[in-house]
């Protein structure tokens, strides 16, 4: 330990970056998930995003969340980075519960429970609890997608699904513009801070005022950017109609680098089957309805609530 | 040699401005030549090159008189795809010209617009990346590379499209000295290959001079001087009055001449080697006399 620490120059191994920056965060440089075609990954995103809509059981949604986490782990996502979503997760929980406690709605079937000085109603609280896990399951599906897919993967997927070039191009440009917007925002902030402005010491009201003031330069920068982008497009021979030189078909070089393989089809078909099965089972038989929740049943027994 | 670009009585005023940005420009540029453009800020350099690649008047509103022809065809009547395949323009701010998520996509975008096939796209992509030394960056976001690399990416995008005319508008204005050197290395390679007509706007005359066949001075929306590079710098005060710095070695030699160490009529040196050579001769002449 002593020997290596003092050798200085040679001691530190070359730092190999593990993650690549994207607009919304980072994606791992290498991941077993990348063996799947971007389309498969997009379908997986839709799968995990939509399936909680059919599932009211908080237990199952909780499980889904862990499945998502498991895939992220396997996909070499830096789990520590998920901490930045903690505020969202807690804020949503906080607001949902505040709402059901303060405004539970009126229903004769509700069971009042006295918790210290306030009265809460069991049914809306449990319903909010279940809804919350649905939301969180969807959120984790989204996090999984954006921590393992770059903007480029998204565009390749869209184009593979035969969306017209212009559609995916507009999406791409919007993402880019959003990125530039954030970048410009940072620049303006840094400029203000360099001139001695300390936002941390400010009251919230003044901070809000300050952000409003940022809007003016940001807006004029955005206008200029729009001009610059349209110039750039023109200079590269882009026409909004998507017409290409020679009048032929547009080649898609990036997409051509990806191929749908057997494993993609296997995954897509399985996800499709699970999805259809879940939807049918829920819509016909209500298997994932809230009354079947073991936690719900247990709590009702505990509190002596009938039904 | 045939004429690549022919500008006749070009006048241009941006909408919402009071003054004309270009006021009766006449210019012919030979195919395969290297033209350096200098001039103080706001004197119409950028407007001139935008008129050559068709951005003016196709993307800007304003008053347009006269005509600009590229290979005999008026740019007003040529569509974006065809223009882009003939005139490549690299802007001063590299970030302003990016539209894609990775450097590779950025390069490929223009090639797809030209309607090329996959094999040719790959070939051109690799070639352009190699010439501009960005092969390592293909997988990165064009925003996450250094300023010098960004500009090389921007140049690669234009090179890949292989237009016979390549214009660069202050390509090194946002780059450190080492990065500037790399850009001029690329320009030197291009000039040596001799396949392109090159037009470069640049304040850094020291670097431009060794490459340029001809120099052009923009002043108040018009051409104040157009001459082969050596002649262009013969009257330094004319340039200095119009906000253009001449190479420092020329100023040094000019001083030698004013002090009487240098014979009248000796051509002024434009680069360091010539400057050293002239100084050596002066010193030797003095030693011989002593
Ligand atoms: N988009 C625009 N809209 C209106 N006026 C413009 C626009 N671009 C340039 N101008 C005006 O046209 C004139 C010439 O500007 P131009 O950008 O061609 O000069 P330049 O020589 O390239 O300057 P610089 O060295 O600062 O780049 C200036 O008076 C400028 O204000
Ligand atoms: Mg300019």
Coordinates of C-alpha atoms and ligand atoms in Angstrom, one line a residue:
Chain A
X1 CA 0.0 0.0 0.0
X2 CA 2.8 2.4 0.9
X3 CA 4.9 1.5 -2.0
X4 CA 2.2 2.0 -4.6
X5 CA 0.9 5.2 -3.1
X6 CA 4.3 6.9 -3.4
X7 CA 5.3 5.9 -6.9
X8 CA 3.0 8.7 -8.2
X9 CA 3.0 8.7 -11.9
X10 CA 2.8 5.0 -12.6
X11 CA 0.6 4.1 -9.7
X12 CA -2.7 5.1 -11.1
X13 CA -4.0 2.9 -13.8
X14 CA -5.4 4.7 -16.9
X15 CA -8.9 5.7 -16.0
X16 CA -11.3 3.9 -18.3
X17 CA -14.7 5.6 -18.4
X18 CA -17.5 3.2 -17.5
X19 CA -20.4 5.4 -18.5
X20 CA -21.3 7.6 -21.4
X21 CA -23.1 10.9 -20.9
X22 CA -26.5 11.3 -22.4
X23 CA -29.0 14.2 -22.0
X24 CA -30.7 12.7 -19.1
X25 CA -27.9 11.0 -17.3
X26 CA -25.4 8.2 -18.1
X27 CA -25.5 4.9 -19.8
X28 CA -22.9 2.2 -19.3
X29 CA -20.3 1.9 -22.1
X30 CA -20.8 -1.8 -22.2
X31 CA -23.8 -3.7 -21.1
X32 CA -25.3 -7.1 -21.9
X33 CA -28.5 -5.3 -22.8
X34 CA -26.8 -3.9 -25.9
X35 CA -26.9 -7.3 -27.5
X36 CA -30.5 -6.6 -28.1
X37 CA -31.7 -4.4 -31.0
X38 CA -32.8 -0.9 -30.1
X39 CA -36.3 -1.8 -31.2
X40 CA -36.4 -4.7 -28.6
X41 CA -35.3 -2.2 -26.0
X42 CA -37.9 0.3 -26.9
X43 CA -40.6 -2.4 -26.8
X44 CA -39.3 -3.4 -23.4
X45 CA -39.7 0.2 -22.3
X46 CA -43.3 0.2 -23.5
X47 CA -43.8 -3.2 -21.9
X48 CA -42.6 -2.1 -18.4
X49 CA -44.3 1.3 -18.8
X50 CA -47.8 0.0 -19.8
X51 CA -48.1 -3.3 -17.9
X52 CA -48.6 -1.6 -14.5
X53 CA -51.7 0.0 -15.9
X54 CA -53.4 -3.4 -15.7
X55 CA -52.1 -4.3 -12.3
X56 CA -53.6 -2.8 -9.1
X57 CA -51.9 -5.1 -6.7
X58 CA -49.2 -3.2 -4.9
X59 CA -47.3 -6.4 -4.3
X60 CA -47.0 -7.2 -8.0
X61 CA -46.0 -3.6 -8.9
X62 CA -43.4 -3.8 -6.1
X63 CA -42.1 -7.0 -7.6
X64 CA -42.0 -5.3 -11.1
X65 CA -39.9 -2.6 -9.6
X66 CA -37.4 -5.2 -8.4
X67 CA -37.4 -6.9 -11.7
X68 CA -36.5 -3.5 -13.3
X69 CA -33.8 -3.0 -10.7
X70 CA -32.5 -6.5 -11.4
X71 CA -32.3 -5.8 -15.1
X72 CA -30.5 -2.5 -14.4
X73 CA -28.0 -4.3 -12.3
X74 CA -27.4 -7.0 -14.9
X75 CA -27.2 -4.2 -17.5
X76 CA -24.4 -2.7 -15.5
X77 CA -26.2 0.5 -14.7
X78 CA -24.6 2.4 -11.9
X79 CA -27.3 1.8 -9.2
X80 CA -25.8 4.6 -7.1
X81 CA -27.0 7.1 -9.7
X82 CA -30.6 6.1 -9.0
X83 CA -30.3 8.1 -5.8
X84 CA -31.0 11.2 -7.8
X85 CA -34.5 10.0 -8.3
X86 CA -35.1 9.7 -4.6
X87 CA -36.5 13.3 -4.2
X88 CA -39.1 12.5 -7.0
X89 CA -40.1 9.3 -5.4
X90 CA -40.6 10.9 -2.0
X91 CA -42.3 14.0 -3.3
X92 CA -44.8 11.9 -5.1
X93 CA -45.5 9.8 -2.1
X94 CA -45.8 12.9 0.1
X95 CA -48.3 14.7 -2.2
X96 CA -50.4 11.6 -2.8
X97 CA -50.8 10.9 0.9
X98 CA -51.4 14.6 1.8
X99 CA -54.2 14.6 -0.8
X100 CA -55.9 11.5 0.5
X101 CA -55.5 12.6 4.1
X102 CA -56.8 16.1 3.6
X103 CA -59.4 15.4 0.9
X104 CA -60.4 11.7 1.2
X105 CA -63.7 12.3 -0.5
X106 CA -67.1 11.2 0.9
X107 CA -68.3 7.6 0.8
X108 CA -70.5 5.9 3.5
X109 CA -68.5 2.7 3.0
X110 CA -65.2 4.3 4.1
X111 CA -63.9 3.2 7.4
X112 CA -62.7 6.1 9.6
X113 CA -59.5 5.5 11.7
X114 CA -58.4 7.9 14.4
X115 CA -54.7 8.5 14.2
X116 CA -53.9 10.8 17.1
X117 CA -55.8 14.1 16.5
X118 CA -56.7 13.4 12.9
X119 CA -59.2 11.0 11.2
X120 CA -58.1 9.2 8.1
X121 CA -60.1 6.8 6.0
X122 CA -58.8 3.4 5.3
X123 CA -60.0 2.7 1.7
X124 CA -58.8 5.9 0.0
X125 CA -55.4 5.6 1.8
X126 CA -54.9 2.0 0.7
X127 CA -56.0 2.9 -2.8
X128 CA -53.5 5.8 -2.9
X129 CA -50.9 3.4 -1.6
X130 CA -51.6 0.9 -4.5
X131 CA -51.7 3.7 -7.1
X132 CA -48.4 5.0 -5.8
X133 CA -46.6 1.7 -6.4
X134 CA -48.1 1.5 -9.9
X135 CA -46.6 4.9 -10.6
X136 CA -43.3 4.0 -9.2
X137 CA -43.2 0.8 -11.2
X138 CA -43.8 2.8 -14.3
X139 CA -41.1 5.3 -13.3
X140 CA -38.6 2.6 -12.9
X141 CA -39.4 1.2 -16.3
X142 CA -38.6 4.7 -17.7
X143 CA -35.4 4.9 -15.6
X144 CA -34.4 1.5 -16.9
X145 CA -34.9 2.7 -20.5
X146 CA -33.1 5.9 -20.2
X147 CA -30.2 4.5 -18.3
X148 CA -29.5 1.9 -20.9
X149 CA -30.4 3.7 -24.1
X150 CA -28.8 6.7 -25.8
X151 CA -30.7 9.1 -27.9
X152 CA -29.2 7.4 -30.9
X153 CA -30.8 4.0 -29.8
X154 CA -34.1 5.7 -29.5
X155 CA -33.9 7.1 -33.0
X156 CA -32.7 3.9 -34.5
X157 CA -35.7 2.1 -32.9
X158 CA -38.1 4.7 -34.2
X159 CA -36.8 4.4 -37.7
X160 CA -36.8 0.6 -37.5
X161 CA -40.4 0.8 -36.6
X162 CA -40.8 2.5 -40.0
X163 CA -41.7 5.9 -38.7
X164 CA -40.8 8.4 -41.4
X165 CA -37.4 9.9 -41.2
X166 CA -38.7 13.4 -40.6
X167 CA -40.6 12.2 -37.4
X168 CA -37.5 10.7 -35.8
X169 CA -35.5 13.6 -37.0
X170 CA -37.8 16.1 -35.3
X171 CA -37.6 14.0 -32.1
X172 CA -33.9 14.0 -32.4
X173 CA -33.7 17.7 -32.9
X174 CA -36.0 18.4 -30.0
X175 CA -33.8 16.3 -27.7
X176 CA -30.9 18.2 -29.0
X177 CA -32.6 21.6 -28.5
X178 CA -33.5 20.6 -25.0
X179 CA -29.9 19.7 -24.4
X180 CA -28.7 23.1 -25.8
X181 CA -31.3 24.8 -23.7
X182 CA -30.0 23.2 -20.5
X183 CA -26.4 24.0 -21.6
X184 CA -27.3 27.7 -22.3
X185 CA -29.1 27.8 -19.0
X186 CA -26.0 26.6 -17.2
X187 CA -23.9 29.2 -19.1
X188 CA -26.1 32.0 -18.0
X189 CA -26.1 30.8 -14.4
X190 CA -22.3 30.4 -14.4
X191 CA -22.0 33.9 -15.8
X192 CA -24.2 35.3 -13.0
X193 CA -22.3 33.3 -10.4
X194 CA -19.0 34.6 -11.8
X195 CA -20.3 38.0 -11.1
X196 CA -20.8 37.2 -7.5
X197 CA -24.4 36.0 -7.3
X198 CA -24.9 33.5 -4.6
X199 CA -28.2 31.7 -5.3
X200 CA -27.9 29.5 -2.2
X201 CA -28.1 32.5 0.1
X202 CA -31.2 33.8 -1.6
X203 CA -34.8 33.4 -0.4
X204 CA -37.0 31.2 -2.5
X205 CA -39.1 34.1 -3.7
X206 CA -36.0 35.9 -5.0
X207 CA -34.7 32.7 -6.6
X208 CA -38.0 32.3 -8.5
X209 CA -37.7 35.9 -9.7
X210 CA -34.2 35.2 -10.8
X211 CA -35.2 32.2 -12.8
X212 CA -37.9 34.4 -14.5
X213 CA -35.1 36.8 -15.4
X214 CA -33.1 34.0 -17.0
X215 CA -35.9 33.5 -19.4
X216 CA -35.2 36.6 -21.4
X217 CA -31.6 35.8 -22.4
X218 CA -32.6 32.2 -22.8
X219 CA -35.3 33.1 -25.2
X220 CA -33.1 35.2 -27.4
X221 CA -30.5 32.5 -27.4
X222 CA -33.1 30.0 -28.4
X223 CA -34.2 32.1 -31.3
X224 CA -30.6 32.4 -32.5
X225 CA -30.1 28.7 -32.1
X226 CA -33.1 28.0 -34.3
X227 CA -31.6 30.2 -37.0
X228 CA -28.2 28.4 -36.7
X229 CA -29.8 25.0 -36.9
X230 CA -31.7 25.9 -40.0
X231 CA -28.5 27.2 -41.6
X232 CA -26.7 24.1 -40.6
X233 CA -29.4 21.9 -42.2
X234 CA -29.4 23.9 -45.4
X235 CA -25.6 23.8 -45.6
X236 CA -25.8 20.0 -45.4
X237 CA -28.3 19.7 -48.1
X238 CA -31.3 18.8 -46.0
X239 CA -34.7 19.6 -47.3
X240 CA -37.8 19.3 -45.1
X241 CA -39.4 17.0 -47.6
X242 CA -36.6 14.5 -46.9
X243 CA -35.9 14.4 -50.6
X244 CA -32.3 13.2 -51.2
X245 CA -29.9 13.9 -54.1
X246 CA -30.3 11.7 -57.1
X247 CA -34.0 11.3 -56.2
X248 CA -33.5 7.9 -54.8
X249 CA -34.2 6.4 -51.4
X250 CA -32.5 7.7 -48.3
X251 CA -30.0 5.3 -47.0
X252 CA -29.9 4.8 -43.2
X253 CA -26.3 4.1 -42.3
X254 CA -26.7 4.0 -38.6
X255 CA -29.7 1.8 -38.6
X256 CA -28.0 -0.6 -41.0
X257 CA -25.4 -1.3 -38.3
X258 CA -28.1 -3.1 -36.2
X259 CA -29.7 -6.4 -37.0
X260 CA -32.7 -8.0 -35.4
X261 CA -31.6 -11.5 -34.3
X262 CA -33.4 -14.5 -32.9
X263 CA -32.9 -13.4 -29.3
X264 CA -34.7 -10.2 -30.1
X265 CA -37.6 -12.0 -31.6
X266 CA -37.8 -14.4 -28.6
X267 CA -37.8 -11.4 -26.2
X268 CA -40.4 -9.4 -28.2
X269 CA -42.7 -12.4 -28.6
X270 CA -42.5 -13.3 -24.9
X271 CA -43.1 -9.8 -23.8
X272 CA -46.1 -9.6 -26.2
X273 CA -47.5 -12.8 -24.8
X274 CA -47.1 -11.8 -21.2
X275 CA -48.7 -8.5 -21.9
X276 CA -51.7 -10.0 -23.7
X277 CA -52.1 -12.6 -21.0
X278 CA -52.0 -10.0 -18.2
X279 CA -54.4 -7.7 -20.0
X280 CA -56.9 -10.6 -20.6
X281 CA -56.6 -12.0 -17.1
X282 CA -57.2 -8.6 -15.6
X283 CA -60.0 -7.5 -17.8
X284 CA -61.9 -10.8 -17.8
X285 CA -61.3 -12.0 -14.3
X286 CA -59.9 -9.0 -12.4
X287 CA -57.1 -11.1 -11.0
X288 CA -54.9 -8.1 -10.2
X289 CA -57.6 -6.1 -8.6
X290 CA -57.0 -4.4 -5.3
X291 CA -59.3 -6.6 -3.2
X292 CA -57.0 -9.6 -3.9
X293 CA -54.1 -7.8 -2.4
X294 CA -52.8 -10.0 0.5
X295 CA -51.6 -6.8 2.3
X296 CA -55.1 -5.3 1.9
X297 CA -56.7 -8.5 3.3
X298 CA -54.3 -8.7 6.1
X299 CA -54.7 -5.0 7.1
X300 CA -58.4 -5.2 7.0
X301 CA -58.4 -8.2 9.3
X302 CA -56.0 -6.4 11.6
X303 CA -58.1 -3.3 11.8
X304 CA -61.4 -5.3 11.9
X305 CA -62.7 -3.7 8.7
X306 CA -65.5 -5.8 7.0
X307 CA -65.6 -6.6 3.3
Chain B
X1 CA -8.3 27.2 -65.4
X2 CA -12.0 27.6 -65.3
X3 CA -14.0 29.8 -63.0
X4 CA -15.6 28.1 -60.1
X5 CA -17.4 31.1 -58.6
X6 CA -18.5 34.2 -60.4
X7 CA -20.1 37.1 -58.5
X8 CA -21.6 40.0 -60.4
X9 CA -22.7 43.3 -58.9
X10 CA -23.9 41.6 -55.8
X11 CA -25.8 43.8 -53.4
X12 CA -27.5 42.5 -50.3
X13 CA -29.4 44.0 -47.4
X14 CA -30.8 42.0 -44.5
X15 CA -34.4 42.7 -43.7
X16 CA -34.8 45.1 -40.7
X17 CA -31.4 46.7 -41.3
X18 CA -30.8 50.1 -42.8
X19 CA -27.4 49.5 -44.4
X20 CA -26.5 47.2 -47.2
X21 CA -24.2 44.4 -46.0
X22 CA -22.8 43.8 -49.5
X23 CA -22.5 46.7 -51.9
X24 CA -21.8 45.8 -55.5
X25 CA -19.3 42.9 -55.1
X26 CA -17.6 41.6 -58.3
X27 CA -15.4 38.6 -57.9
X28 CA -14.2 35.6 -59.9
X29 CA -12.5 32.7 -58.2
X30 CA -10.6 30.2 -60.2
X31 CA -11.2 26.5 -59.7
X32 CA -8.5 24.9 -57.5
X33 CA -7.3 28.2 -56.0
X34 CA -7.0 29.1 -52.3
X35 CA -8.5 32.5 -51.4
X36 CA -7.9 34.1 -48.0
X37 CA -10.4 36.6 -46.9
X38 CA -9.6 39.2 -44.2
X39 CA -11.4 42.3 -42.9
X40 CA -12.5 43.9 -39.7
X41 CA -15.7 42.9 -37.9
X42 CA -19.0 43.6 -39.6
X43 CA -17.6 44.4 -43.0
X44 CA -19.5 41.6 -44.8
X45 CA -17.1 38.6 -44.9
X46 CA -19.7 36.2 -43.6
X47 CA -22.4 37.7 -45.7
X48 CA -20.2 37.2 -48.8
X49 CA -19.6 33.5 -48.2
X50 CA -23.2 32.9 -47.3
X51 CA -24.1 34.4 -50.7
X52 CA -21.8 31.8 -52.3
X53 CA -23.3 28.8 -50.6
X54 CA -26.9 30.1 -51.2
X55 CA -27.9 30.7 -47.6
X56 CA -28.3 34.2 -48.9
X57 CA -30.9 34.6 -50.3
X58 CA -32.5 31.2 -49.8
X59 CA -32.6 31.2 -46.0
X60 CA -32.6 34.9 -45.3
X61 CA -35.0 37.6 -46.2
X62 CA -33.7 40.9 -47.6
X63 CA -33.0 42.8 -50.7
X64 CA -30.9 40.9 -53.3
X65 CA -29.5 42.4 -56.5
X66 CA -26.9 41.0 -58.9
X67 CA -26.0 37.4 -59.3
X68 CA -23.8 34.7 -57.8
X69 CA -22.9 31.7 -60.0
X70 CA -21.3 28.5 -58.9
X71 CA -20.0 26.5 -61.9
X72 CA -22.0 28.6 -64.2
X73 CA -25.3 28.1 -62.4
X74 CA -27.0 30.9 -60.4
X75 CA -27.3 29.9 -56.7
X76 CA -30.8 31.4 -56.5
X77 CA -32.0 28.7 -58.9
X78 CA -30.1 25.8 -57.4
X79 CA -31.8 23.7 -54.6
X80 CA -30.3 22.9 -51.2
X81 CA -29.2 19.4 -52.0
X82 CA -27.3 20.4 -55.2
X83 CA -25.8 23.4 -53.5
X84 CA -24.6 21.4 -50.6
X85 CA -22.9 19.0 -52.9
X86 CA -21.0 21.8 -54.6
X87 CA -20.3 24.3 -51.8
X88 CA -19.4 23.2 -48.3
X89 CA -19.5 25.8 -45.5
X90 CA -17.9 25.5 -42.1
X91 CA -19.2 28.1 -39.7
X92 CA -17.2 29.9 -37.0
X93 CA -19.1 28.4 -34.1
X94 CA -18.8 24.7 -34.4
X95 CA -21.6 24.0 -32.0
X96 CA -24.0 25.9 -34.0
X97 CA -23.8 23.4 -36.8
X98 CA -24.5 20.2 -35.0
X99 CA -27.8 18.5 -35.4
X100 CA -27.2 14.9 -34.2
X101 CA -26.4 12.8 -31.2
X102 CA -23.1 11.3 -32.1
X103 CA -20.2 12.5 -34.2
X104 CA -20.8 9.5 -36.5
X105 CA -24.5 10.4 -37.1
X106 CA -23.4 14.0 -37.6
X107 CA -21.1 13.0 -40.4
X108 CA -23.5 10.6 -41.9
X109 CA -26.4 13.0 -42.0
X110 CA -25.1 15.1 -45.0
X111 CA -24.1 11.9 -46.9
X112 CA -27.5 10.5 -46.5
X113 CA -29.0 13.8 -47.8
X114 CA -26.8 13.4 -50.9
X115 CA -28.6 10.1 -51.5
X116 CA -25.4 8.0 -51.3
X117 CA -25.5 4.2 -50.7
X118 CA -24.3 2.5 -47.6
X119 CA -20.9 1.4 -48.9
X120 CA -20.0 4.8 -50.2
X121 CA -21.2 6.5 -47.0
X122 CA -18.9 4.2 -45.0
X123 CA -15.9 4.9 -47.3
X124 CA -16.4 8.7 -47.2
X125 CA -17.0 8.7 -43.4
X126 CA -13.8 6.8 -42.8
X127 CA -11.8 9.0 -45.1
X128 CA -13.0 12.3 -43.7
X129 CA -12.6 11.1 -40.1
X130 CA -9.0 10.2 -40.9
X131 CA -8.1 13.4 -42.6
X132 CA -9.4 15.4 -39.7
X133 CA -8.1 13.1 -37.1
X134 CA -11.4 12.4 -35.4
X135 CA -11.7 8.6 -35.9
X136 CA -11.5 8.1 -32.1
X137 CA -14.5 10.4 -31.6
X138 CA -17.1 8.8 -33.8
X139 CA -19.0 7.3 -31.0
X140 CA -19.1 10.5 -28.8
X141 CA -21.6 13.3 -28.6
X142 CA -20.4 16.2 -30.7
X143 CA -21.0 18.4 -27.6
X144 CA -18.8 16.4 -25.4
X145 CA -15.5 16.9 -27.2
X146 CA -13.0 19.8 -27.0
X147 CA -13.4 23.0 -28.9
X148 CA -10.7 22.1 -31.4
X149 CA -12.2 18.6 -31.9
X150 CA -15.7 20.1 -32.4
X151 CA -14.4 22.3 -35.2
X152 CA -12.6 19.3 -36.8
X153 CA -15.8 17.4 -36.6
X154 CA -17.6 20.3 -38.4
X155 CA -14.9 20.2 -41.1
X156 CA -15.1 16.5 -41.4
X157 CA -18.9 16.8 -42.0
X158 CA -18.2 19.1 -44.9
X159 CA -15.2 17.1 -46.3
X160 CA -17.2 13.9 -46.2
X161 CA -19.7 15.5 -48.6
X162 CA -16.7 16.2 -50.8
X163 CA -17.9 19.4 -52.4
X164 CA -15.5 20.9 -55.0
X165 CA -15.7 24.2 -53.1
X166 CA -15.0 24.4 -49.4
X167 CA -15.4 27.6 -47.4
X168 CA -14.4 28.1 -43.8
X169 CA -15.6 31.1 -41.9
X170 CA -13.1 31.8 -39.1
X171 CA -12.6 28.1 -38.4
X172 CA -10.0 28.7 -35.6
X173 CA -11.6 31.6 -33.8
X174 CA -12.6 29.6 -30.8
X175 CA -9.6 27.3 -30.6
X176 CA -6.3 27.3 -28.7
X177 CA -3.0 27.6 -30.6
X178 CA -2.4 23.9 -30.8
X179 CA -5.9 23.3 -32.1
X180 CA -5.4 26.1 -34.6
X181 CA -2.3 24.3 -35.9
X182 CA -4.2 21.1 -36.5
X183 CA -6.9 22.9 -38.5
X184 CA -4.3 24.6 -40.7
X185 CA -2.6 21.2 -41.1
X186 CA -5.9 19.9 -42.6
X187 CA -6.0 23.0 -44.8
X188 CA -2.5 22.3 -46.0
X189 CA -3.3 18.7 -46.8
X190 CA -6.3 19.8 -48.8
X191 CA -4.3 22.4 -50.7
X192 CA -1.6 19.9 -51.5
X193 CA -4.1 17.4 -52.7
X194 CA -5.4 20.2 -55.0
X195 CA -8.9 18.8 -55.5
X196 CA -10.8 21.7 -53.9
X197 CA -11.3 25.4 -54.3
X198 CA -10.7 26.7 -50.8
X199 CA -11.9 30.0 -49.3
X200 CA -11.0 30.8 -45.8
X201 CA -11.9 33.8 -43.7
X202 CA -9.3 34.2 -41.0
X203 CA -8.0 37.0 -38.8
X204 CA -4.8 35.0 -38.1
X205 CA -2.9 36.2 -41.3
X206 CA 0.4 34.5 -40.2
X207 CA -1.1 31.1 -40.7
X208 CA -3.2 32.0 -43.7
X209 CA -0.5 33.6 -45.8
X210 CA 1.7 30.5 -46.4
X211 CA -1.4 28.8 -47.9
X212 CA -3.3 31.4 -49.8
X213 CA -2.8 32.0 -53.5
X214 CA -4.8 35.2 -53.3
X215 CA -6.0 37.5 -50.5
X216 CA -9.1 39.5 -50.4
X217 CA -9.9 42.4 -48.1
X218 CA -13.5 43.2 -47.3
X219 CA -14.3 46.7 -46.3
X220 CA -17.8 48.3 -45.8
X221 CA -19.5 45.6 -47.8
X222 CA -17.2 45.6 -50.7
X223 CA -13.8 44.3 -51.9
X224 CA -11.2 46.9 -50.9
X225 CA -8.3 44.8 -52.3
X226 CA -7.8 41.6 -54.1
X227 CA -4.3 40.5 -55.1
X228 CA -1.9 37.6 -55.1
X229 CA -0.8 37.1 -51.5
X230 CA 2.7 38.7 -51.8
X231 CA 1.4 41.8 -53.6
X232 CA -1.5 42.0 -51.1
X233 CA 0.8 42.9 -48.3
X234 CA 2.9 45.3 -50.2
X235 CA 1.2 48.4 -48.8
X236 CA 0.8 47.6 -45.1
X237 CA -0.6 50.9 -44.1
X238 CA -3.6 50.5 -46.5
X239 CA -4.4 47.3 -44.6
X240 CA -3.7 48.6 -41.2
X241 CA -6.0 51.6 -41.8
X242 CA -8.8 49.0 -42.5
X243 CA -8.2 47.1 -39.4
X244 CA -6.1 44.2 -40.8
X245 CA -2.9 43.3 -39.1
X246 CA -0.1 42.3 -41.5
X247 CA 2.2 39.5 -40.4
X248 CA 4.6 40.7 -37.7
X249 CA 7.6 39.7 -39.6
X250 CA 6.5 42.0 -42.4
X251 CA 6.2 44.8 -40.0
X252 CA 9.7 44.0 -38.7
X253 CA 11.1 44.1 -42.2
X254 CA 9.2 47.3 -42.9
X255 CA 10.9 48.8 -39.9
X256 CA 14.3 47.6 -41.1
X257 CA 13.6 49.3 -44.4
X258 CA 12.5 52.5 -42.8
X259 CA 15.7 52.5 -40.8
X260 CA 17.7 52.1 -43.9
X261 CA 19.0 48.6 -43.3
X262 CA 17.1 47.1 -46.1
X263 CA 17.2 48.2 -49.7
X264 CA 14.1 49.8 -51.1
X265 CA 12.2 47.4 -53.3
X266 CA 13.2 44.3 -51.3
X267 CA 10.0 42.1 -51.2
X268 CA 8.7 42.0 -47.6
X269 CA 8.8 38.6 -45.9
X270 CA 5.5 37.0 -45.1
X271 CA 6.7 34.1 -43.0
X272 CA 9.3 33.6 -40.3
X273 CA 11.7 31.7 -42.6
X274 CA 11.9 34.5 -45.1
X275 CA 12.1 37.0 -42.2
X276 CA 15.1 35.2 -40.7
X277 CA 16.7 35.0 -44.2
X278 CA 16.4 38.7 -44.8
X279 CA 17.7 39.6 -41.4
X280 CA 20.6 37.3 -41.9
X281 CA 21.5 39.1 -45.2
X282 CA 21.3 42.5 -43.5
X283 CA 23.6 41.4 -40.7
X284 CA 26.0 39.8 -43.1
X285 CA 26.1 42.9 -45.3
X286 CA 26.9 45.0 -42.2
X287 CA 29.6 42.6 -41.1
X288 CA 31.2 42.7 -44.6
X289 CA 31.2 46.5 -44.5
X290 CA 32.7 46.7 -41.1
Ligands
LIG1 N1 -28.6 37.8 -39.7 C1 -28.4 39.1 -39.8 N2 -29.5 39.9 -39.8 C2 -29.3 41.2 -39.9 N3 -28.1 41.8 -40.2 C3 -27.0 41.0 -40.2 C4 -27.1 39.6 -40.1 N4 -25.9 39.1 -40.2 C5 -25.1 40.1 -40.4 N5 -25.7 41.3 -40.4 C6 -25.2 42.6 -40.7 O1 -24.5 42.6 -41.9 C7 -23.3 43.3 -41.8 C8 -22.1 42.5 -42.2 O2 -22.0 41.4 -41.3 P1 -21.1 40.1 -41.6 O3 -21.5 39.1 -40.5 O4 -21.2 39.7 -43.0 O5 -19.7 40.7 -41.2 P2 -18.3 39.9 -40.9 O6 -17.3 40.6 -41.7 O7 -18.5 38.5 -41.1 O8 -18.1 40.2 -39.4 P3 -17.4 39.3 -38.3 O9 -15.9 39.5 -38.5 O10 -17.8 40.0 -37.0 O11 -17.8 37.9 -38.4 C9 -23.1 43.8 -40.4 O12 -23.5 45.2 -40.3 C10 -24.1 43.0 -39.6 O13 -24.7 43.7 -38.5
LIG2 MG1 -18.4 36.8 -39.8

